[in-house]
Every structure is written in structure tokens, then in C-alpha cells.
CSV table of C-alpha atoms in Angstrom, one decimal:
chain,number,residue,atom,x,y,z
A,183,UNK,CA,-2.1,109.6,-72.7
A,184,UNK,CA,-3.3,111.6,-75.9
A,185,UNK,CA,-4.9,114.5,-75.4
A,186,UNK,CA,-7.8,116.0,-78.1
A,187,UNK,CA,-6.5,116.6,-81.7
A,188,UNK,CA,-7.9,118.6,-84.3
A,189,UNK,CA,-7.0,119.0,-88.1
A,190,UNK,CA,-6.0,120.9,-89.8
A,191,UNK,CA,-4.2,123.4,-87.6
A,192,UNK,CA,-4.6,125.8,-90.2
A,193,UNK,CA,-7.1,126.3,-93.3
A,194,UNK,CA,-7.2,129.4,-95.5
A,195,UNK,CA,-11.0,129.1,-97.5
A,196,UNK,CA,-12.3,131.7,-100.3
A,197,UNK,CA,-15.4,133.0,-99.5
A,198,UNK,CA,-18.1,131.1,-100.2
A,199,UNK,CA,-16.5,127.1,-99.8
A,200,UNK,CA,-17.0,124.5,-97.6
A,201,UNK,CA,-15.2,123.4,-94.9
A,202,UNK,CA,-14.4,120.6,-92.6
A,203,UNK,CA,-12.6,120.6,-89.6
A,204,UNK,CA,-12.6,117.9,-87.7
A,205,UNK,CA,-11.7,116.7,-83.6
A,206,UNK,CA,-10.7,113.8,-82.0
A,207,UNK,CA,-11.1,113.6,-78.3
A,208,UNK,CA,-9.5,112.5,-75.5
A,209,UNK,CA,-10.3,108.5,-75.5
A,210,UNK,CA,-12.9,107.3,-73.1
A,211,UNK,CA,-15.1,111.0,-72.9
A,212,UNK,CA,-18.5,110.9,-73.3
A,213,UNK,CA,-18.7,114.6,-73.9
A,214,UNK,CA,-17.5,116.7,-76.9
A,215,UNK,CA,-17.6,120.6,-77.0
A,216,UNK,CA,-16.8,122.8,-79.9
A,217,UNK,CA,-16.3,126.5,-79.6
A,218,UNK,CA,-15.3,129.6,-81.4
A,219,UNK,CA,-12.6,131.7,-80.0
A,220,UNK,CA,-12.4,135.2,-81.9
A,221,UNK,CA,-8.9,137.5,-81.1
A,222,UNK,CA,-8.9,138.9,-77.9
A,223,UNK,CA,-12.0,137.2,-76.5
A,224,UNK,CA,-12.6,134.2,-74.9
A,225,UNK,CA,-14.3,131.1,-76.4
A,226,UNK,CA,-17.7,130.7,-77.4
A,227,UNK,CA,-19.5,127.8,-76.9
A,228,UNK,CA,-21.0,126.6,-79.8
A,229,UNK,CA,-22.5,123.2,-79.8
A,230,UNK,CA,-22.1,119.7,-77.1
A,231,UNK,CA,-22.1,116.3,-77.6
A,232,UNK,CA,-23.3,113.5,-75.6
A,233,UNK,CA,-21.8,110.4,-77.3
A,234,UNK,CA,-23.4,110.5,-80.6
A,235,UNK,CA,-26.3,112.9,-79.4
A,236,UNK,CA,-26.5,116.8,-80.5
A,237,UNK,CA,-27.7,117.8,-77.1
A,238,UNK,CA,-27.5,121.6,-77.7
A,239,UNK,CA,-26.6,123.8,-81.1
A,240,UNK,CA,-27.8,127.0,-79.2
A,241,UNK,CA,-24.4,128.8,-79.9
A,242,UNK,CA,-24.2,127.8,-84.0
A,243,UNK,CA,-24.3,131.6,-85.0
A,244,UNK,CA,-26.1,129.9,-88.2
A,245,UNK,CA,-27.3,127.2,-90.6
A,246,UNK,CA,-24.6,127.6,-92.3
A,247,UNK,CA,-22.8,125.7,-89.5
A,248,UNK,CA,-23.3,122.3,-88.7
A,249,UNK,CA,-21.7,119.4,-86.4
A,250,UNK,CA,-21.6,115.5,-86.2
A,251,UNK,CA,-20.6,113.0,-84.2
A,252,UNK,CA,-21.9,109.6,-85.9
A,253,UNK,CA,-20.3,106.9,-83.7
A,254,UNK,CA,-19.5,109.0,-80.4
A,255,UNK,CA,-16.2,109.5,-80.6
A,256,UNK,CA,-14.9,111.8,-83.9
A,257,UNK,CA,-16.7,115.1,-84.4
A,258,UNK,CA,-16.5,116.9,-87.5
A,259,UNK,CA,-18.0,121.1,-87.7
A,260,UNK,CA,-19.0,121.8,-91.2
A,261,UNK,CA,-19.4,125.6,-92.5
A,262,UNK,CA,-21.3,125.9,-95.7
A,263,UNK,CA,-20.4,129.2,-98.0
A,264,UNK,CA,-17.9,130.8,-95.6
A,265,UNK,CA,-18.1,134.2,-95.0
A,266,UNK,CA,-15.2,136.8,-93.7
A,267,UNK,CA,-17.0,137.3,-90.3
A,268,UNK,CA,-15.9,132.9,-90.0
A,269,UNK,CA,-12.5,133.5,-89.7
A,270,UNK,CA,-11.9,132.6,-85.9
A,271,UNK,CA,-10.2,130.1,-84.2
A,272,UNK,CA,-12.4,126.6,-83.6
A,273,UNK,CA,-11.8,124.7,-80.1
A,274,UNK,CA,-12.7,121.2,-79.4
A,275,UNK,CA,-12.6,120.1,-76.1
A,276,UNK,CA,-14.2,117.4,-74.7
A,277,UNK,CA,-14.6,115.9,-71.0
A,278,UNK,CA,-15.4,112.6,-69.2
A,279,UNK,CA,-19.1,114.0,-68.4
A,280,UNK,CA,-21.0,117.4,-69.1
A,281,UNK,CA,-19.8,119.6,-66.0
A,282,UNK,CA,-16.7,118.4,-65.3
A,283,UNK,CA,-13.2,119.9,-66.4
A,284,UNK,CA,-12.9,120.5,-70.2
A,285,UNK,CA,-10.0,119.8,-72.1
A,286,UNK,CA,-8.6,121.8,-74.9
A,287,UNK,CA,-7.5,120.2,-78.5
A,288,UNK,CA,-4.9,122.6,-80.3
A,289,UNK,CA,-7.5,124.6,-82.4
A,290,UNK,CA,-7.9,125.0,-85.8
A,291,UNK,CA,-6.9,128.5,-86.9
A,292,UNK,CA,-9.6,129.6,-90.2
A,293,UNK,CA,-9.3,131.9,-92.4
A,294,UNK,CA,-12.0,133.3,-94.8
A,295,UNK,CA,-10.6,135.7,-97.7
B,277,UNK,CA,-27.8,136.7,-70.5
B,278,UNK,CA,-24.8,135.0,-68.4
B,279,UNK,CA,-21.7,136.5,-68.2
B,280,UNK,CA,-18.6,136.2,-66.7
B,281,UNK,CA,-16.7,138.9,-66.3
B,282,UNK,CA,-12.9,139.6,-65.3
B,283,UNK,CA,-10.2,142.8,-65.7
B,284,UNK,CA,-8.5,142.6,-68.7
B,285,UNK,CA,-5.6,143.9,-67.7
B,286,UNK,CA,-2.6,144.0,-68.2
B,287,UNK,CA,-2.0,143.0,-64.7
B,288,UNK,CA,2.0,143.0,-64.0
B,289,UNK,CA,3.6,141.7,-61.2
B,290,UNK,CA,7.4,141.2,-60.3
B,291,UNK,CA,8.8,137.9,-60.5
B,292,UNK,CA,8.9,136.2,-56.9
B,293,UNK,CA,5.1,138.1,-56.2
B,294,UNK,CA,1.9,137.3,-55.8
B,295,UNK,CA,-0.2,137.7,-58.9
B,296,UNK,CA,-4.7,138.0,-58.0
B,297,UNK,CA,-6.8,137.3,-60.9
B,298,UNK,CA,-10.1,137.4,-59.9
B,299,UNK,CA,-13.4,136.8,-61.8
B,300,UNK,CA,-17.7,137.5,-61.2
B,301,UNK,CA,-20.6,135.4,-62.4
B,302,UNK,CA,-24.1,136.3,-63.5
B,303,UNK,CA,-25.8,132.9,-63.3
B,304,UNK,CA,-26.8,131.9,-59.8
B,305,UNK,CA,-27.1,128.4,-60.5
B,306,UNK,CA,-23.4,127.9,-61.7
B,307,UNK,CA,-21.7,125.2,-60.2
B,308,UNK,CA,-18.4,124.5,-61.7
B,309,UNK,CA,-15.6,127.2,-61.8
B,310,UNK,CA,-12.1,126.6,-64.3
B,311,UNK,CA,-9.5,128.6,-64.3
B,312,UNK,CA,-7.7,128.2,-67.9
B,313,UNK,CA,-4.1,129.5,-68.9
B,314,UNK,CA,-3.8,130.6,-72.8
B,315,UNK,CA,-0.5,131.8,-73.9
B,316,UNK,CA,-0.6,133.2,-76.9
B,317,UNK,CA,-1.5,131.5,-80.1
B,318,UNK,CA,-2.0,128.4,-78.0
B,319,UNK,CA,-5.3,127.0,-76.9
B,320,UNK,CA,-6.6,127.2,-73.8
B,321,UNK,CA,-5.0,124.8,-70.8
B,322,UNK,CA,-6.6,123.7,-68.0
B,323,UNK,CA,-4.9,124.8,-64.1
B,324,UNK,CA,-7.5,124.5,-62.0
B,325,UNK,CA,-11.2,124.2,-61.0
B,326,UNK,CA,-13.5,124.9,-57.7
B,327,UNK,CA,-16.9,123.1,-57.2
B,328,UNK,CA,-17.3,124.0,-53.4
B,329,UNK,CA,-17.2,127.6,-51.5
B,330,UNK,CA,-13.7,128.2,-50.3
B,331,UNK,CA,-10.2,127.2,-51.0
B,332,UNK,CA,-8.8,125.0,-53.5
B,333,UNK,CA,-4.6,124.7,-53.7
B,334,UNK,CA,-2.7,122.9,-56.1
B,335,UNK,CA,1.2,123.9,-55.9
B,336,UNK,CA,1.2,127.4,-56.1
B,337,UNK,CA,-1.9,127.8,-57.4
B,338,UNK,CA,-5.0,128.5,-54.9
B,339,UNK,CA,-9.0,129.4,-56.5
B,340,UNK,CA,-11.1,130.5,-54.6
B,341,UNK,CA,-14.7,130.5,-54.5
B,342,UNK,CA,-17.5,132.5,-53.0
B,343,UNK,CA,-20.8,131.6,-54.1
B,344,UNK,CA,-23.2,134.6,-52.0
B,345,UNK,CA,-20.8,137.1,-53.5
B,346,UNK,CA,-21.0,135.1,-57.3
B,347,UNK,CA,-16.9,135.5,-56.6
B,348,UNK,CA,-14.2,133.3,-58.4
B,349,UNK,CA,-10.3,133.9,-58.1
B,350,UNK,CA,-6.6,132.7,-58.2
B,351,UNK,CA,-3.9,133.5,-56.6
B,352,UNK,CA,-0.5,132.7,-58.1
B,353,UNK,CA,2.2,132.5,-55.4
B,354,UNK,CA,5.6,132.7,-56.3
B,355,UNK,CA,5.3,134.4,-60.1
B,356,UNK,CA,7.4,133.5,-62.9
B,357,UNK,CA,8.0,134.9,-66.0
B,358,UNK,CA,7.0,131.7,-67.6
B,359,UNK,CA,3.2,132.5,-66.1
B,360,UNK,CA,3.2,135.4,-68.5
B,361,UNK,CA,-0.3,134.4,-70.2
B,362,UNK,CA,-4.4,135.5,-70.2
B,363,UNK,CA,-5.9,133.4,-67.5
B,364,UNK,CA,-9.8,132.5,-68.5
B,365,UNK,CA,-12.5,132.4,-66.0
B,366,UNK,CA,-14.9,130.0,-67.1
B,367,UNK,CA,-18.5,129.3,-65.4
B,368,UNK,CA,-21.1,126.4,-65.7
B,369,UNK,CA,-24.3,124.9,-64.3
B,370,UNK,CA,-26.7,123.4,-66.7
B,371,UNK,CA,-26.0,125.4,-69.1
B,372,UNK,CA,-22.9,125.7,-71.6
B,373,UNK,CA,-19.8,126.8,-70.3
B,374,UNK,CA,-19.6,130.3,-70.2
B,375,UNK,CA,-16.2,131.9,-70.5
B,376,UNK,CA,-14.8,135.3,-69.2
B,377,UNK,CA,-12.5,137.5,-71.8
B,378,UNK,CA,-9.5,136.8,-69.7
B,379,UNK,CA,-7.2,138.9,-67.7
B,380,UNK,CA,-3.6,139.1,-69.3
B,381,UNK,CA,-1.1,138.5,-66.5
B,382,UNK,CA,2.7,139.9,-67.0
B,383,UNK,CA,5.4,138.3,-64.8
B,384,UNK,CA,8.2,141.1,-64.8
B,385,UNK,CA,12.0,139.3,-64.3
């Protein structure tokens, strides 16, 4: 079946705009995860989504970063006025339940000049 | 603060060998262990995952687990180049998933 997509693969923001990128999970999971995966590290958990719920934003590194879900199944991460230190890669992954294996979209690659 | 730590490596083994990642855990009340293959400028892809103390083997993989020693690894039998990759330890309970740095495994031909 089709795994978790995300678009755009690649986005190349000026300081200071908005931008959207958005997931689509694997059909059928309840849970959503996004996470930011900087070069050489692993990735960092950012937010989770229980079907439409925002069940934990702990890991947004601000308010400049925000995430839906409106009807449970597409999630969208928003960053207001990038900044340089943005530029990572974003991971969605999402699961069947909270706990059980994650699966990976392809990322969406973001950089901020 | 929970953390999951592994070796960075490089960890280089000849082709035909057996390659032993292994991985430690901070949080106690973990309870699901992944093991995650990223090759690079791909994301991460999921091999394998432990929930109980001991072994788990799936082809030539095998995790294990060892929850009094907060202990997580895999062994890859039978190494191929084509398992060239960083393998990520990852971690949960009821808390997010926590995720090592990853241990960059080279397969020598």
C-alpha cells in the first residue's frame, strides 16, 4: 500500500517567509508524528497527533512553529518568519497507535537563506 | 533528560561478517525499542523493533534487548555492501520517541 508522503521534497525560503509543508500518512493511522532531523543527528521529535488532537507540542523549538491536523488524516507544519537556524530536514511519520512502530514519509528538505 | 546514546562510528566490517550495533537508554520506563536504517539523504526506514527482554530475529537481522542493563542491539549476520548506512536507535515509553545519533555502519566488499 502507500506509504506517508510529504511535499514538497524540497523548499528554499528567504528569511523571514512562511512556510507550509505538509504530510499525508499512511491510510488507516490514528497517530501522526512530525520531527526535525538536523545533519548528522538523529531526529527530533517535534509534535504528535491523535487523529485530529494536538496531544503534545513539547518539541516545537518555538511559536514560530505550528501544526494541524483538522480532519485526522493530513497534517500540515507551518513556520512563521523563518530563520537560518530552520534549515533542517522535516519527518513525518505516523503509526497505527502511539507506541507502536513509526513509519517514515520521504522528508522535506528546508532551506532558509 | 532522556537519551539514547550509541557509537557513532564508523564501524566497518568485511562483507560476509557480522556487523554489532549496539545502543543504551536513559529512561527506565521505555518500552518500545526500533532499530531504523537511513542511507544517506534518505529518510529513515524501519528494520526492526523489540518490546520484550531477549531476542528478536527477522532474516538476518536479530535485536536484542536487555532491560536491567537499559541495553538495545542488532546484529547483522551475513553483511553486504548494500547495508552500508547509519542505523538509529530509537527509545519510547510514554513519552516521545527518543532517537540515538546513529552509528554509521561500512560493509567493506
Amino acid at each position: 500500500g502507500a506509504g506517508v508522503s510529504q511535499s514538497p521534497r524540497y523548499k528554499v525560503a528567504k528569511r523571514g517567509q512562511d512556510v507550509a509543508l505538509r504530510c499525508d500518512p499512511i491510510s488507516g493511522h490514528v497517530s501522526l508524528f512530525w520531527y526535525q532531523q538536523a545533519l548528522g543527528q538523529g531526529p527530533e521529535f517535534l509534535t504528535y497527533f491523535q487523529n485530529e488532537a494536538q496531544l503534545d507540542k513539547s518539541g516545537l523549538p518555538s511559536d514560530r512553529f505550528f501544526a494541524e491536523r483538522p480532519e485526522g488524516s493530513v497534517s500540515t507544519l507551518k513556520i512563521q518568519r523563518t530563520q537560518q537556524e530552520d534549515s533542517a530536514v522535516y519527518l513525518c511519520a505516523s503509526s497505527f497507535l502511539r507506541g507502536n512502530e513509526q513509519y517514515f514519509g520521504p522528508g522535506t528538505r528546508l532551506t532558509v537563506t | 533528560q532522556k537519551e539514547v546514546e550509541q557509537n557513532s562510528g564508523p564501524l566497518s566490517v568485511p562483507e560476509g561478517a557480522i556487523a554489532s550495533l549496539n545502543c543504551t537508554y536513559s529512561d527506565r520506563g521505555s518500552q518500545s525499542f526500533f532499530w531504523y536504517r537511513q542511507y544517506s539523504g534518505k529518510s529513515p526506514e524501519l528494520i526492526m523493533f523489540i518490546y520484550s527482554n531477549g531476542d528478536k530475529e527477522d532474516g538476518r537481522f536479530t535485536a536484542q534487548l536487555n532491560k536491567a542493563s537499559q541495553y538495545v542491539s542488532l546484529l547483522i549476520r551475513d553483511s553486504q555492501p548494500s547495508d552500508s548506512a547509519t542505523y538509529l536507535c530509537a527509545a519510547s515509553g510514554n513519552t516521545p520517541l527518543v532517537f540515538g545519533k546513529g552509528t554509521r555502519l561500512s560493509v567493506i566488499a
